[in-house]
PDB file of C-alpha atoms in Angstrom:
ATOM      1  CA  MET Y   1      -4.002   1.617   6.149  1.00  0.00           C
ATOM      2  CA  LEU Y   2      -4.115  -2.056   5.170  1.00  0.00           C
ATOM      3  CA  SER Y   3      -7.349  -3.247   3.539  1.00  0.00           C
ATOM      4  CA  ARG Y   4      -8.670  -6.815   3.615  1.00  0.00           C
ATOM      5  CA  ARG Y   5      -8.186  -6.998  -0.156  1.00  0.00           C
ATOM      6  CA  HIS Y   6      -4.518  -6.158   0.170  1.00  0.00           C
ATOM      7  CA  ILE Y   7      -4.201  -8.764   2.915  1.00  0.00           C
ATOM      8  CA  ARG Y   8      -5.670 -11.320   0.518  1.00  0.00           C
ATOM      9  CA  ILE Y   9      -3.171 -10.267  -2.154  1.00  0.00           C
ATOM     10  CA  LYS Y  10      -0.273 -10.668   0.267  1.00  0.00           C
ATOM     11  CA  VAL Y  11      -1.503 -14.130   1.293  1.00  0.00           C
ATOM     12  CA  MET Y  12      -2.001 -15.100  -2.359  1.00  0.00           C
ATOM     13  CA  GLN Y  13       1.576 -14.119  -3.227  1.00  0.00           C
ATOM     14  CA  VAL Y  14       3.115 -16.182  -0.428  1.00  0.00           C
ATOM     15  CA  LEU Y  15       0.852 -19.172  -1.119  1.00  0.00           C
ATOM     16  CA  TYR Y  16       1.717 -18.975  -4.818  1.00  0.00           C
ATOM     17  CA  ALA Y  17       5.430 -19.128  -3.972  1.00  0.00           C
ATOM     18  CA  PHE Y  18       4.993 -22.000  -1.459  1.00  0.00           C
ATOM     19  CA  ARG Y  19       6.400 -25.222  -2.865  1.00  0.00           C
ATOM     20  CA  GLY Y  20       5.677 -27.640  -0.017  1.00  0.00           C
ATOM     21  CA  HIS Y  21       2.735 -29.802   1.005  1.00  0.00           C
ATOM     22  CA  GLU Y  22       0.091 -29.209   3.641  1.00  0.00           C
ATOM     23  CA  SER Y  23       1.983 -31.452   6.083  1.00  0.00           C
ATOM     24  CA  ASP Y  24       5.231 -29.511   5.718  1.00  0.00           C
ATOM     25  CA  ASP Y  25       6.504 -26.836   8.086  1.00  0.00           C
ATOM     26  CA  PHE Y  26       5.474 -23.449   6.764  1.00  0.00           C
ATOM     27  CA  SER Y  27       6.566 -21.257   9.689  1.00  0.00           C
ATOM     28  CA  LYS Y  28       9.234 -19.612   7.549  1.00  0.00           C
ATOM     29  CA  ASP Y  29       6.673 -18.714   4.885  1.00  0.00           C
ATOM     30  CA  GLN Y  30       4.321 -17.321   7.519  1.00  0.00           C
ATOM     31  CA  ARG Y  31       7.106 -15.112   8.881  1.00  0.00           C
ATOM     32  CA  PHE Y  32       7.784 -13.916   5.350  1.00  0.00           C
ATOM     33  CA  LEU Y  33       4.090 -13.039   4.966  1.00  0.00           C
ATOM     34  CA  LEU Y  34       4.002 -10.998   8.165  1.00  0.00           C
ATOM     35  CA  ASN Y  35       7.337  -9.314   7.387  1.00  0.00           C
ATOM     36  CA  SER Y  36       6.085  -8.421   3.924  1.00  0.00           C
ATOM     37  CA  ILE Y  37       2.999  -6.809   5.445  1.00  0.00           C
ATOM     38  CA  ASP Y  38       5.004  -5.025   8.149  1.00  0.00           C
ATOM     39  CA  ASN Y  39       7.365  -3.694   5.497  1.00  0.00           C
ATOM     40  CA  MET Y  40       4.481  -1.683   4.052  1.00  0.00           C
ATOM     41  CA  TYR Y  41       4.872   0.652   7.016  1.00  0.00           C
ATOM     42  CA  ASN Y  42       8.517   1.225   6.072  1.00  0.00           C
ATOM     43  CA  LEU Y  43       7.372   2.270   2.609  1.00  0.00           C
ATOM     44  CA  TYR Y  44       4.874   4.670   4.156  1.00  0.00           C
ATOM     45  CA  LEU Y  45       7.542   6.198   6.395  1.00  0.00           C
ATOM     46  CA  LEU Y  46       9.994   6.410   3.509  1.00  0.00           C
ATOM     47  CA  LEU Y  47       7.596   8.454   1.363  1.00  0.00           C
ATOM     48  CA  ILE Y  48       6.662  10.728   4.271  1.00  0.00           C
ATOM     49  CA  SER Y  49      10.348  11.308   5.015  1.00  0.00           C
ATOM     50  CA  LEU Y  50      10.921  12.150   1.349  1.00  0.00           C
ATOM     51  CA  MET Y  51       8.580  15.145   1.654  1.00  0.00           C
ATOM     52  CA  ILE Y  52      10.505  16.328   4.702  1.00  0.00           C
ATOM     53  CA  GLU Y  53      13.816  15.990   2.885  1.00  0.00           C
ATOM     54  CA  VAL Y  54      12.484  17.928  -0.103  1.00  0.00           C
ATOM     55  CA  GLN Y  55      11.493  20.757   2.252  1.00  0.00           C
ATOM     56  CA  LYS Y  56      15.016  20.730   3.723  1.00  0.00           C
ATOM     57  CA  ARG Y  57      16.455  20.818   0.205  1.00  0.00           C
ATOM     58  CA  ALA Y  58      14.310  23.871  -0.596  1.00  0.00           C
ATOM     59  CA  GLU Y  59      15.499  25.603   2.582  1.00  0.00           C
ATOM     60  CA  ASN Y  60      19.111  24.850   1.754  1.00  0.00           C
ATOM     61  CA  HIS Y  61      18.563  26.187  -1.762  1.00  0.00           C
ATOM     62  CA  LEU Y  62      17.290  29.531  -0.461  1.00  0.00           C
ATOM     63  CA  GLU Y  63      20.095  29.808   2.062  1.00  0.00           C
ATOM     64  CA  LYS Y  64      22.806  29.198  -0.535  1.00  0.00           C
ATOM     65  CA  SER Y  65      21.208  31.607  -3.004  1.00  0.00           C
ATOM     66  CA  SER Y  66      21.126  34.408  -0.439  1.00  0.00           C
ATOM     67  CA  LYS Y  67      24.865  33.941   0.271  1.00  0.00           C
ATOM     68  CA  LYS Y  68      25.965  34.419  -3.321  1.00  0.00           C
ATOM     69  CA  TYR Y  69      28.611  37.077  -3.899  1.00  0.00           C
ATOM     70  CA  LEU Y  70      26.149  39.178  -5.904  1.00  0.00           C
ATOM     71  CA  PRO Y  71      22.678  37.865  -5.107  1.00  0.00           C
ATOM     72  CA  THR Y  72      19.717  39.221  -7.015  1.00  0.00           C
ATOM     73  CA  GLU Y  73      16.940  41.076  -5.236  1.00  0.00           C
ATOM     74  CA  GLU Y  74      14.775  37.963  -5.471  1.00  0.00           C
ATOM     75  CA  GLU Y  75      17.566  35.863  -3.936  1.00  0.00           C
ATOM     76  CA  LYS Y  76      18.001  38.380  -1.111  1.00  0.00           C
ATOM     77  CA  ASN Y  77      14.267  38.392  -0.376  1.00  0.00           C
ATOM     78  CA  PRO Y  78      12.987  35.038  -1.636  1.00  0.00           C
ATOM     79  CA  ASN Y  79       9.426  33.791  -1.596  1.00  0.00           C
ATOM     80  CA  ARG Y  80       9.402  31.395   1.364  1.00  0.00           C
ATOM     81  CA  LYS Y  81       5.913  29.926   0.907  1.00  0.00           C
ATOM     82  CA  PHE Y  82       7.205  26.486   0.027  1.00  0.00           C
ATOM     83  CA  VAL Y  83       9.875  26.416   2.729  1.00  0.00           C
ATOM     84  CA  ASP Y  84       7.432  27.670   5.364  1.00  0.00           C
ATOM     85  CA  ASN Y  85       4.554  25.443   4.242  1.00  0.00           C
ATOM     86  CA  GLN Y  86       2.601  24.619   7.400  1.00  0.00           C
ATOM     87  CA  VAL Y  87       1.935  20.978   6.506  1.00  0.00           C
ATOM     88  CA  LEU Y  88       5.611  20.334   5.793  1.00  0.00           C
ATOM     89  CA  ALA Y  89       6.446  22.057   9.080  1.00  0.00           C
ATOM     90  CA  MET Y  90       4.056  19.708  10.895  1.00  0.00           C
ATOM     91  CA  LEU Y  91       5.841  16.723   9.385  1.00  0.00           C
ATOM     92  CA  LYS Y  92       9.312  18.080  10.067  1.00  0.00           C
ATOM     93  CA  ASN Y  93       8.592  19.001  13.704  1.00  0.00           C
ATOM     94  CA  ASN Y  94       6.648  15.850  14.568  1.00  0.00           C
ATOM     95  CA  GLU Y  95       8.742  14.200  17.298  1.00  0.00           C
ATOM     96  CA  GLN Y  96       6.711  10.965  17.259  1.00  0.00           C
ATOM     97  CA  LEU Y  97       7.226  10.688  13.512  1.00  0.00           C
ATOM     98  CA  GLN Y  98      10.949  11.316  13.874  1.00  0.00           C
ATOM     99  CA  ALA Y  99      11.080   8.565  16.496  1.00  0.00           C
ATOM    100  CA  LYS Y 100       9.398   6.185  14.030  1.00  0.00           C
ATOM    101  CA  PHE Y 101      11.987   7.049  11.372  1.00  0.00           C
ATOM    102  CA  GLU Y 102      14.742   6.180  13.834  1.00  0.00           C
ATOM    103  CA  ALA Y 103      13.071   2.995  15.076  1.00  0.00           C
ATOM    104  CA  HIS Y 104      12.511   1.743  11.511  1.00  0.00           C
ATOM    105  CA  HIS Y 105      15.947   2.921  10.289  1.00  0.00           C
ATOM    106  CA  ILE Y 106      14.465   5.245   7.671  1.00  0.00           C
ATOM    107  CA  ASN Y 107      17.576   7.117   6.527  1.00  0.00           C
ATOM    108  CA  ASN Y 108      17.591   6.285   2.802  1.00  0.00           C
ATOM    109  CA  TRP Y 109      17.656   9.863   1.597  1.00  0.00           C
ATOM    110  CA  GLU Y 110      20.928  10.603   3.398  1.00  0.00           C
ATOM    111  CA  LEU Y 111      22.641   8.316   0.889  1.00  0.00           C
ATOM    112  CA  ASP Y 112      20.252   8.493  -2.059  1.00  0.00           C
ATOM    113  CA  THR Y 113      20.091  12.284  -2.239  1.00  0.00           C
ATOM    114  CA  GLU Y 114      19.685  12.266  -6.017  1.00  0.00           C
ATOM    115  CA  TYR Y 115      16.041  11.252  -5.644  1.00  0.00           C
ATOM    116  CA  VAL Y 116      15.391  14.180  -3.321  1.00  0.00           C
ATOM    117  CA  GLU Y 117      16.954  16.383  -5.982  1.00  0.00           C
ATOM    118  CA  ILE Y 118      14.808  14.854  -8.733  1.00  0.00           C
ATOM    119  CA  ILE Y 119      11.574  15.545  -6.849  1.00  0.00           C
ATOM    120  CA  PHE Y 120      12.725  19.020  -5.796  1.00  0.00           C
ATOM    121  CA  LYS Y 121      13.533  20.039  -9.374  1.00  0.00           C
ATOM    122  CA  GLU Y 122      10.243  18.646 -10.688  1.00  0.00           C
ATOM    123  CA  ILE Y 123       8.366  20.683  -8.098  1.00  0.00           C
ATOM    124  CA  LEU Y 124      10.217  23.890  -9.048  1.00  0.00           C
ATOM    125  CA  ALA Y 125       9.451  23.308 -12.730  1.00  0.00           C
ATOM    126  CA  SER Y 126       5.766  22.557 -12.173  1.00  0.00           C
ATOM    127  CA  ASP Y 127       2.746  24.795 -12.730  1.00  0.00           C
ATOM    128  CA  ILE Y 128       1.528  23.694  -9.303  1.00  0.00           C
ATOM    129  CA  TYR Y 129       4.538  25.414  -7.714  1.00  0.00           C
ATOM    130  CA  LYS Y 130       4.281  28.557  -9.835  1.00  0.00           C
ATOM    131  CA  GLU Y 131       0.585  28.990  -9.079  1.00  0.00           C
ATOM    132  CA  TYR Y 132       1.196  28.382  -5.384  1.00  0.00           C
ATOM    133  CA  LEU Y 133       3.845  31.112  -5.184  1.00  0.00           C
ATOM    134  CA  GLU Y 134       1.665  33.559  -7.123  1.00  0.00           C
ATOM    135  CA  THR Y 135      -1.264  33.368  -4.688  1.00  0.00           C
ATOM    136  CA  THR Y 136      -1.337  36.305  -2.302  1.00  0.00           C
ATOM    137  CA  THR Y 137      -3.076  34.495   0.546  1.00  0.00           C
ATOM    138  CA  THR Y 138      -1.182  32.281   2.941  1.00  0.00           C
ATOM    139  CA  ASP Y 139      -3.335  29.969   5.001  1.00  0.00           C
ATOM    140  CA  PHE Y 140      -3.354  26.361   6.119  1.00  0.00           C
ATOM    141  CA  ASN Y 141      -5.876  25.223   3.515  1.00  0.00           C
ATOM    142  CA  ALA Y 142      -3.773  26.605   0.665  1.00  0.00           C
ATOM    143  CA  ASP Y 143      -0.650  24.974   2.099  1.00  0.00           C
ATOM    144  CA  ARG Y 144      -2.449  21.645   2.486  1.00  0.00           C
ATOM    145  CA  ASN Y 145      -3.913  21.718  -1.033  1.00  0.00           C
ATOM    146  CA  PHE Y 146      -0.489  22.449  -2.471  1.00  0.00           C
ATOM    147  CA  ILE Y 147       1.119  19.470  -0.720  1.00  0.00           C
ATOM    148  CA  VAL Y 148      -1.775  17.208  -1.780  1.00  0.00           C
ATOM    149  CA  ASP Y 149      -1.241  18.272  -5.419  1.00  0.00           C
ATOM    150  CA  VAL Y 150       2.532  17.826  -5.169  1.00  0.00           C
ATOM    151  CA  PHE Y 151       2.177  14.315  -3.808  1.00  0.00           C
ATOM    152  CA  LYS Y 152      -0.567  13.305  -6.244  1.00  0.00           C
ATOM    153  CA  GLU Y 153       0.901  14.860  -9.397  1.00  0.00           C
ATOM    154  CA  ILE Y 154       4.666  14.732  -8.826  1.00  0.00           C
ATOM    155  CA  ILE Y 155       5.754  12.270  -6.141  1.00  0.00           C
ATOM    156  CA  ALA Y 156       3.292   9.364  -6.537  1.00  0.00           C
ATOM    157  CA  PRO Y 157       3.620   8.978 -10.353  1.00  0.00           C
ATOM    158  CA  ASN Y 158       7.390   9.608 -10.558  1.00  0.00           C
ATOM    159  CA  ASP Y 159       8.959   6.861 -12.696  1.00  0.00           C
ATOM    160  CA  LYS Y 160      12.471   7.224 -11.285  1.00  0.00           C
ATOM    161  CA  LEU Y 161      11.171   6.967  -7.743  1.00  0.00           C
ATOM    162  CA  TYR Y 162       9.139   3.926  -8.802  1.00  0.00           C
ATOM    163  CA  ASP Y 163      12.281   2.231 -10.157  1.00  0.00           C
ATOM    164  CA  TYR Y 164      14.165   3.090  -6.968  1.00  0.00           C
ATOM    165  CA  LEU Y 165      11.467   1.517  -4.785  1.00  0.00           C
ATOM    166  CA  GLU Y 166      11.391  -1.575  -7.010  1.00  0.00           C
ATOM    167  CA  ASP Y 167      15.132  -2.029  -6.509  1.00  0.00           C
ATOM    168  CA  LYS Y 168      14.815  -1.678  -2.745  1.00  0.00           C
ATOM    169  CA  HIS Y 169      11.952  -4.126  -2.199  1.00  0.00           C
ATOM    170  CA  LEU Y 170      10.125  -5.998  -4.942  1.00  0.00           C
ATOM    171  CA  THR Y 171       6.968  -6.355  -2.825  1.00  0.00           C
ATOM    172  CA  TRP Y 172       6.721  -2.568  -2.518  1.00  0.00           C
ATOM    173  CA  LEU Y 173       5.375  -2.319  -6.066  1.00  0.00           C
ATOM    174  CA  ASP Y 174       2.154  -4.039  -5.003  1.00  0.00           C
ATOM    175  CA  ASP Y 175       2.049  -1.962  -1.817  1.00  0.00           C
ATOM    176  CA  LEU Y 176       2.628   1.393  -3.481  1.00  0.00           C
ATOM    177  CA  PRO Y 177      -0.970   2.132  -4.605  1.00  0.00           C
ATOM    178  CA  THR Y 178      -2.307   1.337  -1.127  1.00  0.00           C
ATOM    179  CA  VAL Y 179       0.356   3.414   0.616  1.00  0.00           C
ATOM    180  CA  ASN Y 180      -0.023   6.349  -1.786  1.00  0.00           C
ATOM    181  CA  THR Y 181      -3.791   6.329  -1.265  1.00  0.00           C
ATOM    182  CA  SER Y 182      -3.328   6.281   2.510  1.00  0.00           C
ATOM    183  CA  ILE Y 183      -0.923   9.219   2.414  1.00  0.00           C
ATOM    184  CA  LEU Y 184      -3.289  11.252   0.234  1.00  0.00           C
ATOM    185  CA  LYS Y 185      -6.172  10.572   2.609  1.00  0.00           C
ATOM    186  CA  LEU Y 186      -4.090  11.735   5.564  1.00  0.00           C
ATOM    187  CA  LEU Y 187      -2.914  14.854   3.735  1.00  0.00           C
ATOM    188  CA  ARG Y 188      -6.446  15.782   2.708  1.00  0.00           C
ATOM    189  CA  LYS Y 189      -7.749  15.364   6.258  1.00  0.00           C
ATOM    190  CA  VAL Y 190      -4.962  17.160   8.112  1.00  0.00           C
ATOM    191  CA  LYS Y 191      -5.992  20.340   9.926  1.00  0.00           C
ATOM    192  CA  ALA Y 192      -4.060  23.124  11.576  1.00  0.00           C
ATOM    193  CA  ASP Y 193      -4.964  21.710  14.991  1.00  0.00           C
ATOM    194  CA  SER Y 194      -4.340  18.025  14.131  1.00  0.00           C
ATOM    195  CA  THR Y 195      -2.452  16.075  16.770  1.00  0.00           C
ATOM    196  CA  SER Y 196       1.097  14.878  16.241  1.00  0.00           C
ATOM    197  CA  PHE Y 197      -0.255  11.328  15.824  1.00  0.00           C
ATOM    198  CA  HIS Y 198      -2.234  12.244  12.689  1.00  0.00           C
ATOM    199  CA  PHE Y 199       0.586  10.964  10.479  1.00  0.00           C
ATOM    200  CA  LEU Y 200       1.073   7.746  12.445  1.00  0.00           C
ATOM    201  CA  PRO Y 201      -1.728   5.504  11.147  1.00  0.00           C
ATOM    202  CA  LYS Y 202      -2.125   1.894  12.215  1.00  0.00           C
ATOM    203  CA  LEU Y 203      -0.914  -0.695   9.726  1.00  0.00           C
ATOM    204  CA  TYR Y 204      -3.792  -3.019  10.609  1.00  0.00           C
ATOM    205  CA  LYS Y 205      -7.235  -1.588  11.267  1.00  0.00           C
ATOM    206  CA  ASP Y 206      -7.497  -3.933  14.253  1.00  0.00           C
ATOM    207  CA  ILE Y 207      -6.079  -7.179  15.628  1.00  0.00           C
ATOM    208  CA  GLU Y 208      -8.768  -9.121  13.737  1.00  0.00           C
ATOM    209  CA  ASP Y 209      -7.213  -8.098  10.421  1.00  0.00           C
ATOM    210  CA  LYS Y 210      -3.818  -9.475  11.418  1.00  0.00           C
ATOM    211  CA  GLN Y 211      -5.438 -12.682  12.612  1.00  0.00           C
ATOM    212  CA  PHE Y 212      -7.332 -12.869   9.315  1.00  0.00           C
ATOM    213  CA  ALA Y 213      -4.041 -12.795   7.398  1.00  0.00           C
ATOM    214  CA  ILE Y 214      -2.548 -15.577   9.510  1.00  0.00           C
ATOM    215  CA  LYS Y 215      -5.659 -17.756   9.515  1.00  0.00           C
ATOM    216  CA  LEU Y 216      -6.300 -17.411   5.776  1.00  0.00           C
ATOM    217  CA  PHE Y 217      -2.710 -18.417   5.067  1.00  0.00           C
ATOM    218  CA  GLN Y 218      -2.720 -21.327   7.502  1.00  0.00           C
ATOM    219  CA  LYS Y 219      -6.167 -22.704   6.723  1.00  0.00           C
ATOM    220  CA  THR Y 220      -5.597 -22.581   2.954  1.00  0.00           C
ATOM    221  CA  LEU Y 221      -2.312 -24.461   3.301  1.00  0.00           C
ATOM    222  CA  LEU Y 222      -3.597 -26.987   5.826  1.00  0.00           C
ATOM    223  CA  ASN Y 223      -6.589 -27.864   3.634  1.00  0.00           C
ATOM    224  CA  GLN Y 224      -4.887 -27.887   0.231  1.00  0.00           C
ATOM    225  CA  ASN Y 225      -5.973 -31.425  -0.674  1.00  0.00           C
ATOM    226  CA  ILE Y 226      -9.638 -30.860   0.232  1.00  0.00           C
ATOM    227  CA  LEU Y 227      -9.721 -27.510  -1.552  1.00  0.00           C
ATOM    228  CA  THR Y 228      -8.084 -28.984  -4.658  1.00  0.00           C
ATOM    229  CA  GLU Y 229     -10.663 -31.778  -4.673  1.00  0.00           C
ATOM    230  CA  GLU Y 230     -13.513 -29.243  -4.462  1.00  0.00           C
ATOM    231  CA  ILE Y 231     -12.133 -27.396  -7.475  1.00  0.00           C
ATOM    232  CA  SER Y 232     -11.632 -30.637  -9.415  1.00  0.00           C
ATOM    233  CA  LYS Y 233     -15.305 -31.578  -8.955  1.00  0.00           C
ATOM    234  CA  LYS Y 234     -16.355 -28.335 -10.633  1.00  0.00           C
ATOM    235  CA  THR Y 235     -13.777 -28.440 -13.441  1.00  0.00           C
ATOM    236  CA  THR Y 236     -14.186 -31.998 -14.762  1.00  0.00           C
ATOM    237  CA  ASN Y 237     -14.197 -30.718 -18.347  1.00  0.00           C
ATOM    238  CA  TRP Y 238     -11.019 -28.726 -17.777  1.00  0.00           C
ATOM    239  CA  ASP Y 239      -7.464 -29.969 -18.140  1.00  0.00           C
ATOM    240  CA  SER Y 240      -5.770 -28.856 -14.898  1.00  0.00           C
ATOM    241  CA  ASP Y 241      -2.861 -27.494 -16.928  1.00  0.00           C
ATOM    242  CA  ARG Y 242      -5.274 -25.077 -18.619  1.00  0.00           C
ATOM    243  CA  ILE Y 243      -6.245 -23.459 -15.328  1.00  0.00           C
ATOM    244  CA  ALA Y 244      -3.964 -20.518 -14.566  1.00  0.00           C
ATOM    245  CA  SER Y 245      -1.941 -21.075 -11.390  1.00  0.00           C
ATOM    246  CA  ILE Y 246      -3.120 -17.778  -9.939  1.00  0.00           C
ATOM    247  CA  ASP Y 247      -6.766 -18.717 -10.644  1.00  0.00           C
ATOM    248  CA  PHE Y 248      -6.260 -22.060  -8.918  1.00  0.00           C
ATOM    249  CA  MET Y 249      -4.823 -20.339  -5.847  1.00  0.00           C
ATOM    250  CA  LEU Y 250      -7.578 -17.705  -5.739  1.00  0.00           C
ATOM    251  CA  LEU Y 251     -10.204 -20.451  -5.945  1.00  0.00           C
ATOM    252  CA  LYS Y 252      -8.577 -22.297  -3.041  1.00  0.00           C
ATOM    253  CA  MET Y 253      -8.592 -19.141  -0.944  1.00  0.00           C
ATOM    254  CA  GLY Y 254     -12.185 -18.313  -1.864  1.00  0.00           C
ATOM    255  CA  ILE Y 255     -13.433 -21.808  -0.993  1.00  0.00           C
ATOM    256  CA  CYS Y 256     -11.426 -21.686   2.225  1.00  0.00           C
ATOM    257  CA  GLU Y 257     -13.288 -18.497   3.165  1.00  0.00           C
ATOM    258  CA  PHE Y 258     -16.618 -20.173   2.409  1.00  0.00           C
ATOM    259  CA  GLN Y 259     -15.772 -23.112   4.661  1.00  0.00           C
ATOM    260  CA  LYS Y 260     -13.614 -21.665   7.435  1.00  0.00           C
ATOM    261  CA  PHE Y 261     -14.650 -18.012   7.888  1.00  0.00           C
ATOM    262  CA  PRO Y 262     -18.316 -17.923   8.980  1.00  0.00           C
ATOM    263  CA  SER Y 263     -18.384 -14.145   9.576  1.00  0.00           C
ATOM    264  CA  ILE Y 264     -17.390 -13.185   5.989  1.00  0.00           C
ATOM    265  CA  PRO Y 265     -20.337 -12.854   3.555  1.00  0.00           C
ATOM    266  CA  THR Y 266     -20.068 -15.062   0.479  1.00  0.00           C
ATOM    267  CA  LYS Y 267     -20.755 -12.044  -1.749  1.00  0.00           C
ATOM    268  CA  VAL Y 268     -17.789 -10.231  -0.233  1.00  0.00           C
ATOM    269  CA  THR Y 269     -15.529 -13.231  -0.768  1.00  0.00           C
ATOM    270  CA  ILE Y 270     -16.567 -13.664  -4.404  1.00  0.00           C
ATOM    271  CA  ASN Y 271     -16.266  -9.954  -5.186  1.00  0.00           C
ATOM    272  CA  GLU Y 272     -12.819  -9.687  -3.583  1.00  0.00           C
ATOM    273  CA  TYR Y 273     -11.331 -12.573  -5.539  1.00  0.00           C
ATOM    274  CA  LEU Y 274     -12.904 -11.402  -8.786  1.00  0.00           C
ATOM    275  CA  GLU Y 275     -11.263  -8.008  -8.369  1.00  0.00           C
ATOM    276  CA  ILE Y 276      -7.898  -9.548  -7.478  1.00  0.00           C
ATOM    277  CA  SER Y 277      -8.073 -11.837 -10.531  1.00  0.00           C
ATOM    278  CA  LYS Y 278      -8.680  -8.839 -12.811  1.00  0.00           C
ATOM    279  CA  GLU Y 279      -5.431  -7.317 -11.620  1.00  0.00           C
ATOM    280  CA  TYR Y 280      -3.230 -10.392 -11.286  1.00  0.00           C
ATOM    281  CA  SER Y 281      -4.493 -13.017 -13.729  1.00  0.00           C
ATOM    282  CA  THR Y 282      -5.848 -13.394 -17.274  1.00  0.00           C
ATOM    283  CA  PRO Y 283      -8.659 -11.327 -18.864  1.00  0.00           C
ATOM    284  CA  LYS Y 284     -11.085 -14.275 -18.646  1.00  0.00           C
ATOM    285  CA  SER Y 285     -10.132 -15.312 -15.115  1.00  0.00           C
ATOM    286  CA  SER Y 286     -12.828 -13.328 -13.325  1.00  0.00           C
ATOM    287  CA  VAL Y 287     -15.587 -15.036 -15.355  1.00  0.00           C
ATOM    288  CA  PHE Y 288     -14.085 -18.461 -14.671  1.00  0.00           C
ATOM    289  CA  ILE Y 289     -13.611 -17.836 -10.935  1.00  0.00           C
ATOM    290  CA  ASN Y 290     -17.073 -16.312 -10.573  1.00  0.00           C
ATOM    291  CA  GLY Y 291     -18.642 -19.373 -12.225  1.00  0.00           C
ATOM    292  CA  ILE Y 292     -16.889 -21.880  -9.945  1.00  0.00           C
ATOM    293  CA  LEU Y 293     -17.446 -19.969  -6.692  1.00  0.00           C
ATOM    294  CA  ASP Y 294     -21.082 -19.218  -7.527  1.00  0.00           C
ATOM    295  CA  LYS Y 295     -21.789 -22.915  -8.207  1.00  0.00           C
ATOM    296  CA  LEU Y 296     -20.155 -23.911  -4.927  1.00  0.00           C
ATOM    297  CA  VAL Y 297     -22.137 -21.364  -2.912  1.00  0.00           C
ATOM    298  CA  LYS Y 298     -25.430 -22.657  -4.332  1.00  0.00           C
ATOM    299  CA  GLU Y 299     -24.368 -26.247  -3.708  1.00  0.00           C
ATOM    300  CA  TYR Y 300     -23.317 -25.513  -0.114  1.00  0.00           C
ATOM    301  CA  GLN Y 301     -26.608 -23.708   0.505  1.00  0.00           C
ATOM    302  CA  THR Y 302     -28.626 -26.646  -0.826  1.00  0.00           C
ATOM    303  CA  GLU Y 303     -26.647 -29.154   1.223  1.00  0.00           C
ATOM    304  CA  GLY Y 304     -26.644 -27.007   4.382  1.00  0.00           C
ATOM    305  CA  LYS Y 305     -22.840 -26.736   4.379  1.00  0.00           C
ATOM    306  CA  LEU Y 306     -22.671 -22.946   4.348  1.00  0.00           C
ATOM    307  CA  ASN Y 307     -22.394 -22.032   8.015  1.00  0.00           C
ATOM    308  CA  LYS Y 308     -22.462 -18.260   7.929  1.00  0.00           C
ATOM    309  CA  ILE Y 309     -23.216 -16.237  11.053  1.00  0.00           C
ATOM    310  CA  GLY Y 310     -25.145 -12.971  11.152  1.00  0.00           C
ATOM    311  CA  ARG Y 311     -27.389 -11.006   8.837  1.00  0.00           C
ATOM    312  CA  GLY Y 312     -26.612 -10.589   5.170  1.00  0.00           C
ATOM    313  CA  LEU Y 313     -23.847 -13.166   5.210  1.00  0.00           C
ATOM    314  CA  MET Y 314     -25.244 -15.355   2.448  1.00  0.00           C
TER     315      MET Y 314
END
């Protein structure tokens, strides 16, 4: 679920907030980094549980309607396609998923029921819902496509849900695109015979990714003075106050990868920090960062300082 780019963003944010020196104790900041990353999984579980709660709300709606004193014919014999949706049933009946909810204390919607109601009403009012109920066929593919559309068109872009998540955890705003993309991928790939672990993805692709996060954070902090000096050599015509703080931090991280991570291709490093700068810094930042990092790569190559291992790593 977690990409290397998002790891770099997380590291950048904690480094940017760090106010100490390379000799200071940064164990607290490292714990914050890892907790911030781990908390992404809580966001994932929260959004998955929201879909389950919306299904329960739909079921409750049909049950109450059928018990009216004078129910209409439609209320007596309602269309149950949404309530009986096979993908929602897989989520609801997934014991491993329910255990994760309990372990991570995911019970927000028991108190914040208004957000379940908001999503439920938007679904009922949508063309997606009307078209789904009008189709005569009922199969797993149709059920899956409906849930994919609901998540993509109604849940993911919902402004009120966005504000709610911002209030709960500020770091979730940066995590939301990654988590939403991961959920959509899982929904699109789910099959009728998928195992119960389909909706329990790993946060890190492998242990190397977690180690990458820790090492990038540590090595950038522990070599701040050297990295700053490297940047200063290439920005002699620049007043340091004119360099955006985010750009300065991204340059430090990029140079750190050049020097301390022999298995990461220089092209990958440069491309990653250019893309991050486009999202988090000024419009001209990517050009500035590309110029500095490109000069350093050529200089390191000439001086034999670029110790990269493996094919295609230059």
